PDB file of C-alpha atoms and ligand atoms in Angstrom:
ATOM      1  CA  MET A 986      -9.303 -21.162-120.499  1.00 32.00           C
ATOM      2  CA  ALA A 987     -11.982 -22.001-122.726  1.00 40.00           C
ATOM      3  CA  LEU A 988     -14.669 -21.481-120.268  1.00 46.00           C
ATOM      4  CA  ARG A 989     -16.321 -18.387-118.613  1.00 40.00           C
ATOM      5  CA  TYR A 990     -19.045 -18.789-115.820  1.00 38.00           C
ATOM      6  CA  ASP A 991     -21.027 -17.201-113.441  1.00 35.00           C
ATOM      7  CA  THR A 992     -20.905 -17.792-109.481  1.00 33.00           C
ATOM      8  CA  PRO A 993     -22.144 -21.303-109.220  1.00 36.00           C
ATOM      9  CA  SER A 994     -24.766 -22.263-106.773  1.00 36.00           C
ATOM     10  CA  LEU A 995     -22.790 -23.994-104.187  1.00 34.00           C
ATOM     11  CA  THR A 996     -24.077 -27.580-103.160  1.00 43.00           C
ATOM     12  CA  ARG A 997     -21.955 -28.770-100.455  1.00 54.00           C
ATOM     13  CA  TRP A 998     -20.428 -32.302-101.164  1.00 56.00           C
ATOM     14  CA  ASN A 999     -18.413 -34.832 -99.452  1.00 66.00           C
ATOM     15  CA  ALA A1000     -16.319 -35.640-102.442  1.00 69.00           C
ATOM     16  CA  ARG A1001     -14.623 -38.700-100.594  1.00 64.00           C
ATOM     17  CA  ALA A1002     -17.821 -40.211 -99.152  1.00 63.00           C
ATOM     18  CA  TYR A1003     -19.300 -39.677-102.713  1.00 63.00           C
ATOM     19  CA  ASP A1004     -16.523 -41.628-104.232  1.00 65.00           C
ATOM     20  CA  SER A1005     -16.402 -44.480-101.530  1.00 56.00           C
ATOM     21  CA  SER A1006     -20.074 -45.091-101.044  1.00 50.00           C
ATOM     22  CA  PHE A1007     -21.588 -44.000-104.206  1.00 57.00           C
ATOM     23  CA  GLY A1008     -19.184 -45.170-106.957  1.00 62.00           C
ATOM     24  CA  TYR A1009     -22.124 -46.741-108.543  1.00 60.00           C
ATOM     25  CA  VAL A1010     -23.161 -43.220-109.926  1.00 60.00           C
ATOM     26  CA  SER A1011     -20.030 -43.347-112.179  1.00 65.00           C
ATOM     27  CA  ALA A1012     -20.006 -46.873-112.842  1.00 69.00           C
ATOM     28  CA  GLN A1013     -23.374 -46.944-114.159  1.00 78.00           C
ATOM     29  CA  GLY A1014     -22.151 -44.234-116.668  1.00 86.00           C
ATOM     30  CA  GLU A1015     -20.303 -46.752-118.846  1.00 90.00           C
ATOM     31  CA  PRO A1016     -23.294 -47.261-121.381  1.00 94.00           C
ATOM     32  CA  LEU A1017     -23.746 -43.415-121.861  1.00 97.00           C
ATOM     33  CA  ILE A1018     -20.189 -43.153-122.897  1.00 97.00           C
ATOM     34  CA  GLU A1019     -20.873 -45.831-125.398  1.00 97.00           C
ATOM     35  CA  LEU A1020     -23.794 -43.735-126.540  1.00 98.00           C
ATOM     36  CA  LEU A1021     -21.483 -40.627-126.588  1.00 98.00           C
ATOM     37  CA  ASP A1022     -19.063 -42.491-128.735  1.00 98.00           C
ATOM     38  CA  PRO A1023     -16.212 -40.141-128.276  1.00 98.00           C
ATOM     39  CA  CYS A1024     -13.385 -39.967-130.874  1.00 97.00           C
ATOM     40  CA  PRO A1025      -9.843 -39.143-130.632  1.00 98.00           C
ATOM     41  CA  GLY A1026      -9.263 -35.281-130.719  1.00 98.00           C
ATOM     42  CA  GLU A1027     -12.863 -34.474-130.242  1.00 98.00           C
ATOM     43  CA  ARG A1028     -13.581 -31.603-127.777  1.00 98.00           C
ATOM     44  CA  ILE A1029     -16.072 -32.794-125.137  1.00 98.00           C
ATOM     45  CA  LEU A1030     -17.528 -30.952-122.145  1.00 98.00           C
ATOM     46  CA  ASP A1031     -18.527 -33.299-119.022  1.00 98.00           C
ATOM     47  CA  LEU A1032     -21.146 -31.256-117.477  1.00 98.00           C
ATOM     48  CA  GLY A1033     -21.717 -32.024-113.761  1.00 98.00           C
ATOM     49  CA  CYS A1034     -18.415 -33.999-113.927  1.00 97.00           C
ATOM     50  CA  GLY A1035     -18.309 -34.683-109.972  1.00 96.00           C
ATOM     51  CA  THR A1036     -14.930 -36.173-109.099  1.00 96.00           C
ATOM     52  CA  GLY A1037     -14.284 -36.722-112.794  1.00 97.00           C
ATOM     53  CA  VAL A1038     -14.140 -40.659-112.876  1.00 96.00           C
ATOM     54  CA  LEU A1039     -16.092 -40.438-116.243  1.00 97.00           C
ATOM     55  CA  THR A1040     -14.119 -37.327-117.483  1.00 97.00           C
ATOM     56  CA  ALA A1041     -11.062 -39.422-117.331  1.00 97.00           C
ATOM     57  CA  GLU A1042     -12.904 -42.408-119.187  1.00 96.00           C
ATOM     58  CA  ILE A1043     -13.751 -39.914-121.911  1.00 97.00           C
ATOM     59  CA  ALA A1044     -10.052 -38.765-122.019  1.00 98.00           C
ATOM     60  CA  ALA A1045      -8.753 -42.291-122.269  1.00 97.00           C
ATOM     61  CA  ARG A1046     -10.634 -42.680-125.537  1.00 97.00           C
ATOM     62  CA  GLY A1047      -8.554 -39.892-126.846  1.00 98.00           C
ATOM     63  CA  ALA A1048     -10.913 -37.043-126.829  1.00 98.00           C
ATOM     64  CA  VAL A1049      -9.921 -33.509-125.198  1.00 98.00           C
ATOM     65  CA  VAL A1050     -12.205 -33.096-122.494  1.00 98.00           C
ATOM     66  CA  THR A1051     -13.164 -30.420-119.839  1.00 98.00           C
ATOM     67  CA  GLY A1052     -15.050 -31.411-116.804  1.00 98.00           C
ATOM     68  CA  LEU A1053     -17.341 -28.579-115.227  1.00 98.00           C
ATOM     69  CA  ASP A1054     -19.064 -28.734-111.770  1.00 98.00           C
ATOM     70  CA  GLY A1055     -20.859 -26.407-109.655  1.00 97.00           C
ATOM     71  CA  SER A1056     -19.112 -27.787-106.414  1.00 96.00           C
ATOM     72  CA  PRO A1057     -15.531 -26.658-105.715  1.00 97.00           C
ATOM     73  CA  THR A1058     -15.283 -29.584-103.525  1.00 96.00           C
ATOM     74  CA  MET A1059     -15.766 -32.113-106.405  1.00 96.00           C
ATOM     75  CA  VAL A1060     -13.598 -29.979-108.736  1.00 98.00           C
ATOM     76  CA  GLU A1061     -10.835 -29.939-106.051  1.00 98.00           C
ATOM     77  CA  ALA A1062     -11.175 -33.898-105.677  1.00 97.00           C
ATOM     78  CA  ALA A1063     -11.273 -34.111-109.640  1.00 98.00           C
ATOM     79  CA  ARG A1064      -7.962 -32.190-110.174  1.00 98.00           C
ATOM     80  CA  VAL A1065      -6.100 -34.243-107.405  1.00 98.00           C
ATOM     81  CA  GLN A1066      -7.375 -37.549-108.760  1.00 97.00           C
ATOM     82  CA  HIS A1067      -6.822 -36.713-112.469  1.00 98.00           C
ATOM     83  CA  PRO A1068      -4.134 -33.951-112.585  1.00 97.00           C
ATOM     84  CA  GLY A1069      -3.567 -34.213-116.396  1.00 96.00           C
ATOM     85  CA  LEU A1070      -7.110 -32.971-117.093  1.00 98.00           C
ATOM     86  CA  THR A1071      -8.942 -29.768-117.212  1.00 98.00           C
ATOM     87  CA  PHE A1072     -11.799 -29.267-114.386  1.00 98.00           C
ATOM     88  CA  VAL A1073     -13.491 -25.892-113.926  1.00 97.00           C
ATOM     89  CA  ILE A1074     -16.104 -24.759-111.141  1.00 97.00           C
ATOM     90  CA  GLY A1075     -18.903 -23.336-113.001  1.00 97.00           C
ATOM     91  CA  ASP A1076     -22.817 -22.854-113.206  1.00 97.00           C
ATOM     92  CA  ALA A1077     -24.447 -25.134-115.782  1.00 98.00           C
ATOM     93  CA  ALA A1078     -27.077 -22.496-115.989  1.00 98.00           C
ATOM     94  CA  GLY A1079     -24.718 -19.666-116.403  1.00 97.00           C
ATOM     95  CA  PHE A1080     -21.540 -20.731-118.486  1.00 97.00           C
ATOM     96  CA  SER A1081     -20.283 -19.816-121.728  1.00 96.00           C
ATOM     97  CA  VAL A1082     -17.287 -21.000-123.792  1.00 97.00           C
ATOM     98  CA  THR A1083     -14.901 -19.359-126.408  1.00 94.00           C
ATOM     99  CA  GLU A1084     -14.108 -22.369-128.418  1.00 97.00           C
ATOM    100  CA  PRO A1085     -17.225 -24.462-129.337  1.00 98.00           C
ATOM    101  CA  TYR A1086     -17.410 -28.274-128.343  1.00 98.00           C
ATOM    102  CA  ASP A1087     -18.016 -31.351-130.322  1.00 98.00           C
ATOM    103  CA  ALA A1088     -20.300 -32.821-127.659  1.00 98.00           C
ATOM    104  CA  VAL A1089     -21.660 -32.158-124.171  1.00 98.00           C
ATOM    105  CA  PHE A1090     -21.832 -35.253-121.980  1.00 98.00           C
ATOM    106  CA  SER A1091     -23.621 -35.450-118.459  1.00 98.00           C
ATOM    107  CA  ASN A1092     -24.228 -38.174-116.228  1.00 97.00           C
ATOM    108  CA  ALA A1093     -26.520 -38.181-113.039  1.00 96.00           C
ATOM    109  CA  ALA A1094     -26.199 -34.294-113.129  1.00 97.00           C
ATOM    110  CA  LEU A1095     -28.928 -32.493-114.812  1.00 98.00           C
ATOM    111  CA  HIS A1096     -31.419 -33.307-112.069  1.00 98.00           C
ATOM    112  CA  TRP A1097     -29.516 -31.237-109.682  1.00 96.00           C
ATOM    113  CA  MET A1098     -29.658 -28.337-112.144  1.00 96.00           C
ATOM    114  CA  ALA A1099     -33.177 -27.825-111.028  1.00 96.00           C
ATOM    115  CA  ARG A1100     -33.458 -23.955-110.814  1.00 96.00           C
ATOM    116  CA  ASP A1101     -33.939 -23.214-114.663  1.00 98.00           C
ATOM    117  CA  PRO A1102     -33.429 -26.192-116.935  1.00 98.00           C
ATOM    118  CA  ASP A1103     -34.159 -24.268-120.171  1.00 98.00           C
ATOM    119  CA  ALA A1104     -31.027 -22.038-119.071  1.00 98.00           C
ATOM    120  CA  VAL A1105     -28.932 -25.095-118.969  1.00 98.00           C
ATOM    121  CA  ILE A1106     -30.195 -26.358-122.189  1.00 98.00           C
ATOM    122  CA  ARG A1107     -29.505 -22.833-123.695  1.00 98.00           C
ATOM    123  CA  CYS A1108     -25.965 -22.922-122.318  1.00 98.00           C
ATOM    124  CA  VAL A1109     -25.333 -26.373-123.613  1.00 98.00           C
ATOM    125  CA  ARG A1110     -26.502 -25.119-127.261  1.00 98.00           C
ATOM    126  CA  ALA A1111     -24.437 -22.080-127.004  1.00 98.00           C
ATOM    127  CA  ALA A1112     -21.387 -24.320-126.194  1.00 98.00           C
ATOM    128  CA  LEU A1113     -21.603 -26.687-129.145  1.00 98.00           C
ATOM    129  CA  ALA A1114     -20.567 -26.366-132.655  1.00 98.00           C
ATOM    130  CA  PRO A1115     -23.387 -26.856-135.075  1.00 97.00           C
ATOM    131  CA  GLY A1116     -24.271 -30.517-135.379  1.00 97.00           C
ATOM    132  CA  GLY A1117     -22.715 -30.989-132.028  1.00 98.00           C
ATOM    133  CA  ARG A1118     -24.105 -33.843-129.847  1.00 98.00           C
ATOM    134  CA  PHE A1119     -25.730 -33.401-126.248  1.00 99.00           C
ATOM    135  CA  VAL A1120     -25.684 -36.969-124.584  1.00 98.00           C
ATOM    136  CA  ALA A1121     -26.924 -37.187-120.994  1.00 98.00           C
ATOM    137  CA  GLU A1122     -28.699 -39.185-118.445  1.00 98.00           C
ATOM    138  CA  LEU A1123     -30.587 -37.864-115.514  1.00 98.00           C
ATOM    139  CA  GLY A1124     -33.360 -38.949-113.206  1.00 98.00           C
ATOM    140  CA  GLY A1125     -36.652 -39.212-114.750  1.00 98.00           C
ATOM    141  CA  ALA A1126     -40.337 -38.742-113.380  1.00 98.00           C
ATOM    142  CA  GLY A1127     -40.828 -40.977-110.708  1.00 98.00           C
ATOM    143  CA  ASN A1128     -37.173 -41.470-109.670  1.00 98.00           C
ATOM    144  CA  CYS A1129     -36.750 -42.215-106.103  1.00 98.00           C
ATOM    145  CA  ALA A1130     -40.404 -42.058-105.482  1.00 98.00           C
ATOM    146  CA  ALA A1131     -40.218 -44.359-102.489  1.00 98.00           C
ATOM    147  CA  LEU A1132     -37.195 -42.736-100.871  1.00 98.00           C
ATOM    148  CA  THR A1133     -38.804 -39.132-101.095  1.00 98.00           C
ATOM    149  CA  SER A1134     -42.245 -40.403-100.027  1.00 98.00           C
ATOM    150  CA  ALA A1135     -40.515 -41.998 -96.837  1.00 98.00           C
ATOM    151  CA  MET A1136     -38.828 -38.493 -96.376  1.00 98.00           C
ATOM    152  CA  LEU A1137     -41.910 -36.328 -96.788  1.00 98.00           C
ATOM    153  CA  THR A1138     -43.963 -38.717 -94.434  1.00 98.00           C
ATOM    154  CA  ALA A1139     -41.184 -38.623 -91.845  1.00 98.00           C
ATOM    155  CA  TRP A1140     -40.745 -34.999 -91.869  1.00 98.00           C
ATOM    156  CA  ARG A1141     -44.695 -34.568 -91.581  1.00 98.00           C
ATOM    157  CA  GLU A1142     -44.652 -37.111 -88.437  1.00 98.00           C
ATOM    158  CA  TYR A1143     -42.165 -35.054 -86.925  1.00 98.00           C
ATOM    159  CA  GLY A1144     -43.896 -31.863 -87.276  1.00 98.00           C
ATOM    160  CA  LEU A1145     -41.170 -30.215 -89.603  1.00 97.00           C
ATOM    161  CA  PRO A1146     -42.099 -28.005 -92.483  1.00 96.00           C
ATOM    162  CA  GLU A1147     -42.341 -29.993 -95.742  1.00 96.00           C
ATOM    163  CA  PRO A1148     -38.673 -30.062 -97.193  1.00 95.00           C
ATOM    164  CA  GLU A1149     -38.204 -28.505-100.738  1.00 94.00           C
ATOM    165  CA  LEU A1150     -36.650 -31.333-102.474  1.00 95.00           C
ATOM    166  CA  PRO A1151     -33.750 -29.993-104.718  1.00 94.00           C
ATOM    167  CA  TRP A1152     -34.114 -32.049-107.781  1.00 97.00           C
ATOM    168  CA  TYR A1153     -35.806 -31.983-111.165  1.00 97.00           C
ATOM    169  CA  PHE A1154     -37.095 -35.405-112.496  1.00 98.00           C
ATOM    170  CA  PRO A1155     -38.829 -34.668-115.854  1.00 98.00           C
ATOM    171  CA  THR A1156     -41.067 -37.006-117.927  1.00 98.00           C
ATOM    172  CA  PRO A1157     -39.598 -38.004-121.358  1.00 98.00           C
ATOM    173  CA  ALA A1158     -42.337 -35.775-123.100  1.00 98.00           C
ATOM    174  CA  GLU A1159     -41.545 -32.629-121.067  1.00 98.00           C
ATOM    175  CA  TYR A1160     -37.639 -32.874-121.406  1.00 98.00           C
ATOM    176  CA  ALA A1161     -37.938 -33.793-125.193  1.00 98.00           C
ATOM    177  CA  LEU A1162     -40.194 -30.565-125.516  1.00 98.00           C
ATOM    178  CA  ARG A1163     -37.382 -28.490-123.930  1.00 98.00           C
ATOM    179  CA  LEU A1164     -34.775 -30.055-125.936  1.00 98.00           C
ATOM    180  CA  GLU A1165     -36.609 -29.103-129.213  1.00 98.00           C
ATOM    181  CA  LYS A1166     -37.687 -25.635-127.973  1.00 98.00           C
ATOM    182  CA  GLY A1167     -34.104 -25.267-127.058  1.00 98.00           C
ATOM    183  CA  GLY A1168     -32.794 -26.004-130.661  1.00 98.00           C
ATOM    184  CA  PHE A1169     -32.035 -29.634-130.491  1.00 98.00           C
ATOM    185  CA  THR A1170     -33.193 -32.677-132.572  1.00 98.00           C
ATOM    186  CA  VAL A1171     -33.844 -35.532-130.283  1.00 98.00           C
ATOM    187  CA  ARG A1172     -32.192 -38.784-131.712  1.00 98.00           C
ATOM    188  CA  LEU A1173     -32.875 -41.132-129.003  1.00 98.00           C
ATOM    189  CA  LEU A1174     -34.828 -40.979-125.561  1.00 98.00           C
ATOM    190  CA  GLU A1175     -35.194 -43.703-123.258  1.00 98.00           C
ATOM    191  CA  TYR A1176     -37.214 -43.950-119.905  1.00 98.00           C
ATOM    192  CA  PHE A1177     -36.528 -46.925-117.639  1.00 98.00           C
ATOM    193  CA  ASP A1178     -36.336 -48.233-114.081  1.00 98.00           C
ATOM    194  CA  ARG A1179     -32.901 -48.788-112.844  1.00 97.00           C
ATOM    195  CA  PRO A1180     -33.171 -50.223-109.285  1.00 97.00           C
ATOM    196  CA  THR A1181     -29.825 -49.764-107.937  1.00 95.00           C
ATOM    197  CA  PRO A1182     -28.233 -51.604-105.023  1.00 95.00           C
ATOM    198  CA  LEU A1183     -26.874 -49.501-102.256  1.00 93.00           C
ATOM    199  CA  ASP A1184     -24.058 -51.806-101.642  1.00 88.00           C
ATOM    200  CA  ASP A1185     -22.122 -49.457 -99.427  1.00 79.00           C
ATOM    201  CA  CYS A1186     -24.951 -48.007 -97.248  1.00 85.00           C
ATOM    202  CA  PRO A1187     -25.153 -50.142 -94.199  1.00 90.00           C
ATOM    203  CA  GLY A1188     -27.551 -47.373 -92.994  1.00 95.00           C
ATOM    204  CA  GLY A1189     -29.763 -47.813 -95.592  1.00 96.00           C
ATOM    205  CA  ALA A1190     -31.962 -44.964 -96.926  1.00 97.00           C
ATOM    206  CA  ALA A1191     -30.935 -43.034 -93.934  1.00 97.00           C
ATOM    207  CA  ASP A1192     -27.294 -42.889 -95.551  1.00 96.00           C
ATOM    208  CA  TRP A1193     -28.704 -41.912 -98.921  1.00 95.00           C
ATOM    209  CA  VAL A1194     -30.536 -39.197 -97.559  1.00 96.00           C
ATOM    210  CA  ARG A1195     -27.301 -37.991 -95.592  1.00 94.00           C
ATOM    211  CA  MET A1196     -25.351 -38.048 -98.781  1.00 92.00           C
ATOM    212  CA  PHE A1197     -27.902 -36.881-101.302  1.00 92.00           C
ATOM    213  CA  ALA A1198     -30.441 -34.636 -99.332  1.00 94.00           C
ATOM    214  CA  GLY A1199     -27.965 -33.497 -96.474  1.00 93.00           C
ATOM    215  CA  SER A1200     -28.843 -29.931 -96.901  1.00 93.00           C
ATOM    216  CA  LEU A1201     -32.563 -30.562 -95.905  1.00 96.00           C
ATOM    217  CA  LEU A1202     -31.089 -31.770 -92.660  1.00 97.00           C
ATOM    218  CA  ASP A1203     -29.909 -28.330 -91.874  1.00 94.00           C
ATOM    219  CA  GLY A1204     -33.054 -27.029 -90.903  1.00 89.00           C
ATOM    220  CA  VAL A1205     -33.724 -30.099 -88.425  1.00 97.00           C
ATOM    221  CA  PRO A1206     -33.056 -29.892 -84.707  1.00 97.00           C
ATOM    222  CA  PRO A1207     -29.866 -31.734 -84.105  1.00 97.00           C
ATOM    223  CA  ALA A1208     -31.502 -33.832 -81.486  1.00 98.00           C
ATOM    224  CA  VAL A1209     -34.288 -34.958 -83.862  1.00 98.00           C
ATOM    225  CA  VAL A1210     -31.944 -35.797 -86.979  1.00 98.00           C
ATOM    226  CA  GLU A1211     -31.160 -39.570 -85.919  1.00 98.00           C
ATOM    227  CA  PRO A1212     -34.776 -40.376 -84.877  1.00 98.00           C
ATOM    228  CA  LEU A1213     -36.042 -38.903 -88.045  1.00 98.00           C
ATOM    229  CA  LEU A1214     -33.739 -40.681 -90.298  1.00 98.00           C
ATOM    230  CA  ARG A1215     -34.564 -44.040 -88.189  1.00 98.00           C
ATOM    231  CA  ARG A1216     -38.127 -43.255 -89.327  1.00 98.00           C
ATOM    232  CA  VAL A1217     -37.174 -42.632 -92.891  1.00 98.00           C
ATOM    233  CA  ASN A1218     -35.721 -46.162 -92.848  1.00 98.00           C
ATOM    234  CA  GLU A1219     -38.819 -47.811 -91.336  1.00 98.00           C
ATOM    235  CA  LEU A1220     -41.126 -46.306 -94.001  1.00 98.00           C
ATOM    236  CA  ALA A1221     -38.946 -46.973 -96.828  1.00 98.00           C
ATOM    237  CA  ALA A1222     -37.942 -50.497 -95.893  1.00 98.00           C
ATOM    238  CA  PRO A1223     -41.057 -52.304 -97.274  1.00 98.00           C
ATOM    239  CA  ALA A1224     -40.316 -50.881-100.682  1.00 98.00           C
ATOM    240  CA  LEU A1225     -36.484 -50.706-100.737  1.00 98.00           C
ATOM    241  CA  ARG A1226     -35.052 -53.301 -98.386  1.00 97.00           C
ATOM    242  CA  ARG A1227     -34.172 -56.676 -99.992  1.00 95.00           C
ATOM    243  CA  GLU A1228     -32.741 -59.854 -98.241  1.00 93.00           C
ATOM    244  CA  SER A1229     -29.488 -58.800-100.232  1.00 92.00           C
ATOM    245  CA  GLY A1230     -29.659 -55.180 -98.926  1.00 94.00           C
ATOM    246  CA  TRP A1231     -31.130 -51.682 -99.865  1.00 96.00           C
ATOM    247  CA  VAL A1232     -31.987 -51.057-103.379  1.00 97.00           C
ATOM    248  CA  ALA A1233     -32.891 -47.437-104.529  1.00 97.00           C
ATOM    249  CA  ASP A1234     -35.840 -46.884-106.945  1.00 98.00           C
ATOM    250  CA  TYR A1235     -33.980 -44.988-109.684  1.00 97.00           C
ATOM    251  CA  VAL A1236     -35.905 -44.193-112.923  1.00 98.00           C
ATOM    252  CA  ARG A1237     -33.522 -42.978-115.517  1.00 98.00           C
ATOM    253  CA  LEU A1238     -33.987 -40.742-118.668  1.00 98.00           C
ATOM    254  CA  ARG A1239     -31.477 -41.114-121.102  1.00 98.00           C
ATOM    255  CA  PHE A1240     -31.064 -39.150-124.422  1.00 98.00           C
ATOM    256  CA  ALA A1241     -29.111 -38.383-127.458  1.00 98.00           C
ATOM    257  CA  ALA A1242     -29.701 -35.106-129.288  1.00 98.00           C
ATOM    258  CA  VAL A1243     -28.082 -32.947-131.806  1.00 98.00           C
ATOM    259  CA  ARG A1244     -27.817 -29.117-132.026  1.00 98.00           C
ATOM    260  CA  ALA A1245     -30.241 -28.363-134.896  1.00 95.00           C
TER     261      ALA A1245
HETATM  262  C1  BEZ B2005     -30.041 -39.948-108.936  1.00 52.25           C
HETATM  263  O1  BEZ B2005     -29.062 -40.270-109.477  1.00 52.25           O
HETATM  264  O2  BEZ B2005     -30.979 -40.400-109.609  1.00 52.25           O
HETATM  265  C2  BEZ B2005     -30.269 -39.189-107.945  1.00 52.25           C
HETATM  266  C3  BEZ B2005     -29.018 -39.075-106.957  1.00 52.25           C
HETATM  267  C4  BEZ B2005     -29.214 -38.257-105.854  1.00 52.25           C
HETATM  268  C5  BEZ B2005     -30.285 -37.542-105.714  1.00 52.25           C
HETATM  269  C6  BEZ B2005     -31.504 -37.610-106.337  1.00 52.25           C
HETATM  270  C7  BEZ B2005     -31.418 -38.428-107.409  1.00 52.25           C
END
């Protein structure tokens, strides 16, 4: 195995629910693969690969791809769904490789690596061959602002301690600086709104919270969870509920950088 890793910080994930209700996370990764432009035979690392949907897309273009994720549940699901591919459990802020990669790819994952973004960038740089590409998309500043505002208000109204949100949504300037200080030349950086229909979330914002912020519910008394989530829905609805259904207020930061 070409990858060595420290003990990953465990994020509890329900991989099946993630795939069935939140498949858009992967579906929206296609333009990022275009930007990556993987070539046959290239060695590519998919950082925060989840259940491996995009890892498989990259492999289908002939690249030799490895998926890395901090969640054992996700990696297990990825191995079952894509038995011909290589997936490893690893900490994005603490891995190293024995054979360098031509590119590191990451979709909708870097914002989960909030503890030490510079360590992630350091690991990515060290994993790349000179001139190697780092192509990624994450939530940018203002991402999910209406969703998180509804959460914070509901928590406060129920007298609960303010939840510590587990994500990192940088501004373009901040992340570009990190990349440059981390030894990358930024070739492209885009920052844009991407309102995202929550097509498979009949429970609206509450379903989103259960899936993506489930750990924040751990500290909530069980009897309070349902009314709290109903309140999140009431508070979020004016901004996010349309006639056609719920739409999450996603903001994306997409970049392509090269190891300097
Ligand atoms: C996102 O893809 O922007 C995202 C997903 C889950 C939680 C937070 C952000």
